[in-house]
Each structure stands twice: as structure tokens, then as C-alpha cells.
Amino acid sequence: MKILENKTISDVPGFKAVGIHSGVKKNGNNDLCVIYSEKPAVAAAVFTKNKVKAAPVLVSMEHIKSENIQAIVANSGNANACTGSKGFDNAVTMTNITAEALGLSAKEVMVASTGIIGFPMPIDKITSGIETACKQLSKIGGESAAKAIATTDTFTKKITVEITIEDKPIYISGIAKGSGMIHPNMGTMLSFITTNINISKSLLQFVLKSSIENTYNMVSVDGDTSTNDTVIVMANGQAENTFLYAMNGHYMQFKEALDFVNKELAKMIAKDGEGATKLIETDVIHAKTIADAKLCAKSVIGSSLVKSALFGSDANWGRILCAIGYADGNFMPEKVDISFKNDVGIIQVAKNGMGIPFDEPLAKSILEQEYVNILIDLKDGEHSATAWGCDLSYDYVKINGDYRS
Amino acid sequence: MKILENKTISDVPGFKAVGIHSGVKKNGNNDLCVIYSEKPAVAAAVFTKNKVKAAPVLVSMEHIKSENIQAIVANSGNANACTGSKGFDNAVTMTNITAEALGLSAKEVMVASTGIIGFPMPIDKITSGIETACKQLSKIGGESAAKAIATTDTFTKKITVEITIEDKPIYISGIAKGSGMIHPNMGTMLSFITTNINISKSLLQFVLKSSIENTYNMVSVDGDTSTNDTVIVMANGQAENTFLYAMNGHYMQFKEALDFVNKELAKMIAKDGEGATKLIETDVIHAKTIADAKLCAKSVIGSSLVKSALFGSDANWGRILCAIGYADGNFMPEKVDISFKNDVGIIQVAKNGMGIPFDEPLAKSILEQEYVNILIDLKDGEHSATAWGCDLSYDYVKINGDYRS
């Protein structure tokens, strides 16, 4: 597997994309994007588990049933959530206008939105924006599309990898939007992935679903789960590999690459959590079951006390042990070892559930880095899990305490 | 039921108390207290559900099995948690020294600690402190005892009520320690209650357990659950009412008063959450079941996004709807009404799951108060629940980002 540094979703053969400013965002930033496959494609998608689902989620949940999906239209600045039947109509209109401009049926278009909840969509701006965007679709538009789904994101999240199946290059490329409200079961998170693999719709859905369990669903920024989360993968088959419909070796190769793409995007989302100053990775190892490992890892990454301590570069391992203690996962408190590590070094701070003397200046210098790994060894089995999150800073409060931020 | 403004735990007939500075806290504040019943008493207790239980919790869980409990010894500044067998020995020593000084057996003494996790107890300071404290027990020592269990608390939490059963005055008086790490299932929370009622141990345990479900367990400051939470009620029978052992009318009268005491202490804990600027009360009404109402109320009070919005006095009802959406409780999104209210007024901001136009200056002035009630009408049944929490401020991050705070 190769990572292609300067490529993005529109570089995948057969795909075009574009991001423009339609007028929803007041600061003039891109706020609308279209991703388009020139030829019929299959798609798979996963949506928020929040009972309050935004209008575009409800519409896309219907459209994903179509055998062919050829376009995604997405906007930022307004989430079109809690907007009633008018909101639903507006989401349908977004797919209608896109379909008309691209010569598709509306059911072949997926729609997604992110931004403020509970305000009517400025649908006139959006519809004329879609018409403009569809005319500007290009092979170099992926970067502008990535910018168009950002809200409080501080950097563009994208990754592209290449694998080879039957001597044919297969590309998998994704863009994502993260920031606040990211939690297991997907916070306000959009992720759009294009690939040229030739795969069945049902296998694509299966591999996506299993992939998000260990990637996006292991990320927490603030414990909230949004109304709008959507991950979509479009596969246009242009690589012309032998049609992939079973879990053979080629499937495993594709799965590994898709997992990598999703994991990298998930880590970027965690790192760019609202107000975050560092990426926190929690590895729980030697758990009795995978479920135990996951529950413990997520609990640590979700603890406001742990997150505040890490903001202050404070080796407060007691809060970490406390956080796994109130998780639903099983473990034996008197067996737990805890270490912090990254490029600077590794330092063990707790052994068998108790503190041990450690080099405090070294701990501080490890914790002051932009990436910190918390290694929790439960010494109770053979399973492990990883979760990603960020610290809790003054800026998180500032960003989220502003009216209509 | 009467509220006795200036009374506290040592004013209840037959009880004495004291709080002193033993030397654990560096700032010279009280850090050790003893509460003592002159005559044999029954006691009930509830402890943290965290799997990582501090040494004093493990010791008190054993001691509560004794028929007679006559003293509580508690310290702040060091939690004696994650301290291994040495920590366990230290907690036992605390009960031994207290028992010796008061002529009791160690099993008749309950012990509790709060403070930093994972550091050895300065047991010499504690033991000589206990000896000093036991000599200073008095009828006016309740206030100093309340101060001795405080950590980052900004005010003393105490309440006393009086009811009359068979023409005899029954007093119920409590002190509590709250602040950070408070969550359903009791954050670092200590609550000690004295009463002169004549009641069976098993009925006292039953009424306490049912009372905490709707009081302390409905409070969230930051979602973390501590290793040390302990609620203890001691009843010395000196009111000489007919021995209460069944759920009759007198029981209901006592239950109502105990619920009130616990609810008021719970609200004080929420209001004094670390860095909090306001008390948030969430009423969920017309839910299908009590469980649905509780889950929805707790989810709102626990949402960092809702808490940040309230810090900024932002009527962001979308985040409230979103927070009940990811709760495990059932409801119909398209039926939900949301209002904010307090002394300033009441303002409805959402109807049938959608925003409605509202007077924004009025909303702002309601939300700027130190007490805000969020009223969520699910219009889906007959059950209701209330939860308490606080906003999320810069100061929360500051307090918890400092090393060894």
C-alpha cells in the first residue's frame, strides 16, 4: 500500500469534484460541494445513530437503497436539522437540483449537511450554488470540496492510498470534516470516500460497516453525537479488477486499505477537535474481550478530567484508572499498568493499579507533545483496542459558548 | 416539614462533630472530621459503583455490616485511592485510632477520604489529627466538620429539616462535599447525614437507596464517577418514636424529608461544580417511562455542548434536542417542546421538534441568571424526571488542568 501525498478524491479515475462559496457562510469560505462519478457507481453509507436525524440524513438513508449512486451534494453552515417537513423538502430539492444538472435521477444523489441546528436552510442560495458547482466539476476540485465541508476545522482532512489488485492500480481517497461533537457513533462528522475498485454494493456496505467500528466510532471529542453524521463510499469499478463480491484475499487487501484511510481520517478528526492542542491515543491491551478493551479505551478518551489533565500536561494517572473503573468493561484494578509514550520516550506511571515513582520532568516533556499515547495494560487477556481523542482546553469552551457558533 | 436555617449535623440530639486541620492540606484549611453518636446508632450507606474503589470505601463496605455504627472519620486532601494494601492498612488504622479514642470497636467506625488519587496517605498526620479531633468533639462542631470535607468546593453544603412523628421532633441534617467529578452514580461526593429517628437498619438502608436514585444520582458535573463516593446516614433513635420498621405513614413522612435533604444537597453540589457559574435543572416531562425521562434528563445535563452553550447564555435548543437524541431513552423527536425558565420568566424555543421564533433578548436575560430550568416536554406519556448540573466554563479547564489539583 502506498500513500499518495498530493492526491485527493477527484484524482481517482472517473471522479470529479468541486467546492464553492454559495453564500451560506458569512465569512466567504467554501460552503457547498459536489462529488461526481462520470460512470454509474455503487455506494455504501453509514449514518448517525442519534434518534434526532437531520433532513439530509433521512433523505440519504432512502437514496442509498438505489443500485447506482453517482453524486454527493453537501453543504456546511446550516445542518438542516430539526427543521420539520420544510427541511425535508429542502434536502430533497438539493438532490433534485443536483440530479437535473448532472442528468441523473434524484435517487442517485446523496445529500449531507453540517452546521447550525434548527434554522431554515437558505435554499435559494443553495440551489443556485448547486447549479454553479455542477458546471465547475473538475479533476482538480477535490481540495476545494474538502474545504467546503469544513466548519470549525483548522486544517483540511484528506488522504489517498494506492493498492494493486491483479496488476491494476486501485485508489482509495477520502475527505472528512470533524471538529466539535465527535463521539463514538460518529459526532458531526462527514466523510466522503471515492475508489475505482470494482466491487459489489453489498460487500462495499459490509466492509464499510466493519471499518467504522474501529475507526470513526473510536473517536471522541466531547461525547456528543450529532444529528448529521454521514460516511459515504462510492466505487465506480473503473479499475476493472475481477468483480469483487466475496471475502477473498483481494477483499482483505481492500479492507486493510479502507481501514487505513478511515483510521487516518479519524485521527485527523480527533487531533482537530474544537480547541484541541494535542492528539490523544489510548491503547488498551491484554483485555479479556474486544468489547472490554473498547469500552475502557473510549471511557479514558471521553473523560473530561483526563482531557483537562492532558491539556495541563499533568501525568494524573489516577484519573485514567478512575475512568476505566466507571467504564462498562471488565478488568481487575489491581493488575493495571499505565504508561505514557511518544517520540520523546516512554514512561510507566502506574503498576498493578498503584502509582510508582517516575521521572516527573520526563513525564512532563512527553505530555507536552502534540501527540501522546496512553498505554493501558490490563494484563487480563489477549484483546486490544485503540481510541482517539483530544485534550479539553479553554478554547473548547470559548468556541462552544458563543451564540450560534 | 420545617427547614432549620442555622442548624447542622451536631445539633441533632445525641450527635457531636468536629473538623480540624491535621496537616494534609497545605493551605491550612480543615482536612479532617469526626462525627460521633453518643449512644449506639444504626447506619446505612451507599458507595461508588466505580470498579476502582478507594481503600476507605472497601473498609466502610465491611464496617457498614455492623449492627451498631457510632462514628464517621473522614479526611480531605488525599483520597487514599489506588494505594494498594498499604492504603487499605491506612484506612483500617484510621478506624482503629478513632475507635480507641471513642471507646468503640473499629467495626463501629466508618471511614471516607477525598482528594488526590494515587499518593500514599500521610498517615502520621492523620492519626495524630484523629486523636486531637476526638478530644474536641462538640455540639457546635458540625460547621467545622462540613468545612473539613471540602476540596475545591466554594461554599459549605449543609441542610437541616424537622418533622414531627407522634408529637416528637425528628431532625434530619446533612453535610456534603461536591465539586469536580460528579456524575450519576455519584462523583467524588461525600454526604453524611445524622438523624434522631428510631428506625430499623434495614428500613434505613432501603429508604437511603431509593432516595439517592432521584437525588445524587441525577447530578452531573463532568460525567466522571469517582473512586471514593460515599453517602452515610446515622440514626440514633433518640427521638423515641415507635420503632419504625415498615413502610407505613411515618415511613413516608421520613422518606419525604430525607429525599428533600438529599435533593437540596445534590443541587448544592451541582451548583458548586468546578468552575460553574450557574445551576442547570432539567425537567423532562410526559415521558413514556421514568427510565426514559431519567435518561433524557441526564443526557442533557451531561452534554459538554449544552453546558458550553449555557455558559455563554446561548439559547441553543438544537444541542438539547441532539443530546436527548443520543440518550438511550425513547421519545418522538417530532413531538418535543423545549422551554427555558426561572424567576425572570419562561420562554419556549422549540415546538414539535422544531425551532419557533422567540424573544431573543428575553431568552438571553433568562439564561444569564444563576439558575436556569430547561423544561423538555416529550408529550409521549405520563412520567417525569429531574436532573441537575452546571455550565462548562474556562475555570473548569483551569482547575483540572493544574498538576495535582
PDB file of C-alpha atoms in Angstrom, chain A residues 8 13 29 70 79 85-86 109 160 188 215 242 247 270 273 280 283 318-319 323 391 394:
ATOM      1  CA  THR A   8      -7.350  13.622  -3.389  1.00  0.00           C
ATOM      2  CA  PRO A  13     -10.081   7.780 -12.144  1.00  0.00           C
ATOM      3  CA  ASN A  29     -15.394  30.367   2.839  1.00  0.00           C
ATOM      4  CA  GLN A  70     -23.347   8.934  -8.947  1.00  0.00           C
ATOM      5  CA  ALA A  79     -27.235  21.436   9.296  1.00  0.00           C
ATOM      6  CA  SER A  85     -41.161  18.847   6.762  1.00  0.00           C
ATOM      7  CA  LYS A  86     -39.874  22.062   5.177  1.00  0.00           C
ATOM      8  CA  VAL A 109     -27.731  11.610  -5.452  1.00  0.00           C
ATOM      9  CA  THR A 160      -5.259   8.902  -0.624  1.00  0.00           C
ATOM     10  CA  THR A 188     -20.770  15.850  13.464  1.00  0.00           C
ATOM     11  CA  THR A 215     -12.043   3.973  13.246  1.00  0.00           C
ATOM     12  CA  THR A 242     -12.366  -9.007 -11.415  1.00  0.00           C
ATOM     13  CA  MET A 247     -14.307 -12.210   1.218  1.00  0.00           C
ATOM     14  CA  ALA A 270      -9.531  13.771  16.885  1.00  0.00           C
ATOM     15  CA  GLY A 273     -11.220  18.592  17.976  1.00  0.00           C
ATOM     16  CA  ILE A 280      -4.512  11.609  22.485  1.00  0.00           C
ATOM     17  CA  ASP A 283      -4.221   1.750  23.585  1.00  0.00           C
ATOM     18  CA  GLY A 318      -5.312   8.247  38.888  1.00  0.00           C
ATOM     19  CA  ARG A 319      -7.942   9.851  36.681  1.00  0.00           C
ATOM     20  CA  ALA A 323     -12.113   6.441  34.051  1.00  0.00           C
ATOM     21  CA  ASP A 391      -7.438  17.428  25.334  1.00  0.00           C
ATOM     22  CA  TYR A 394     -10.140  26.897  27.267  1.00  0.00           C
TER      23      TYR A 394
END
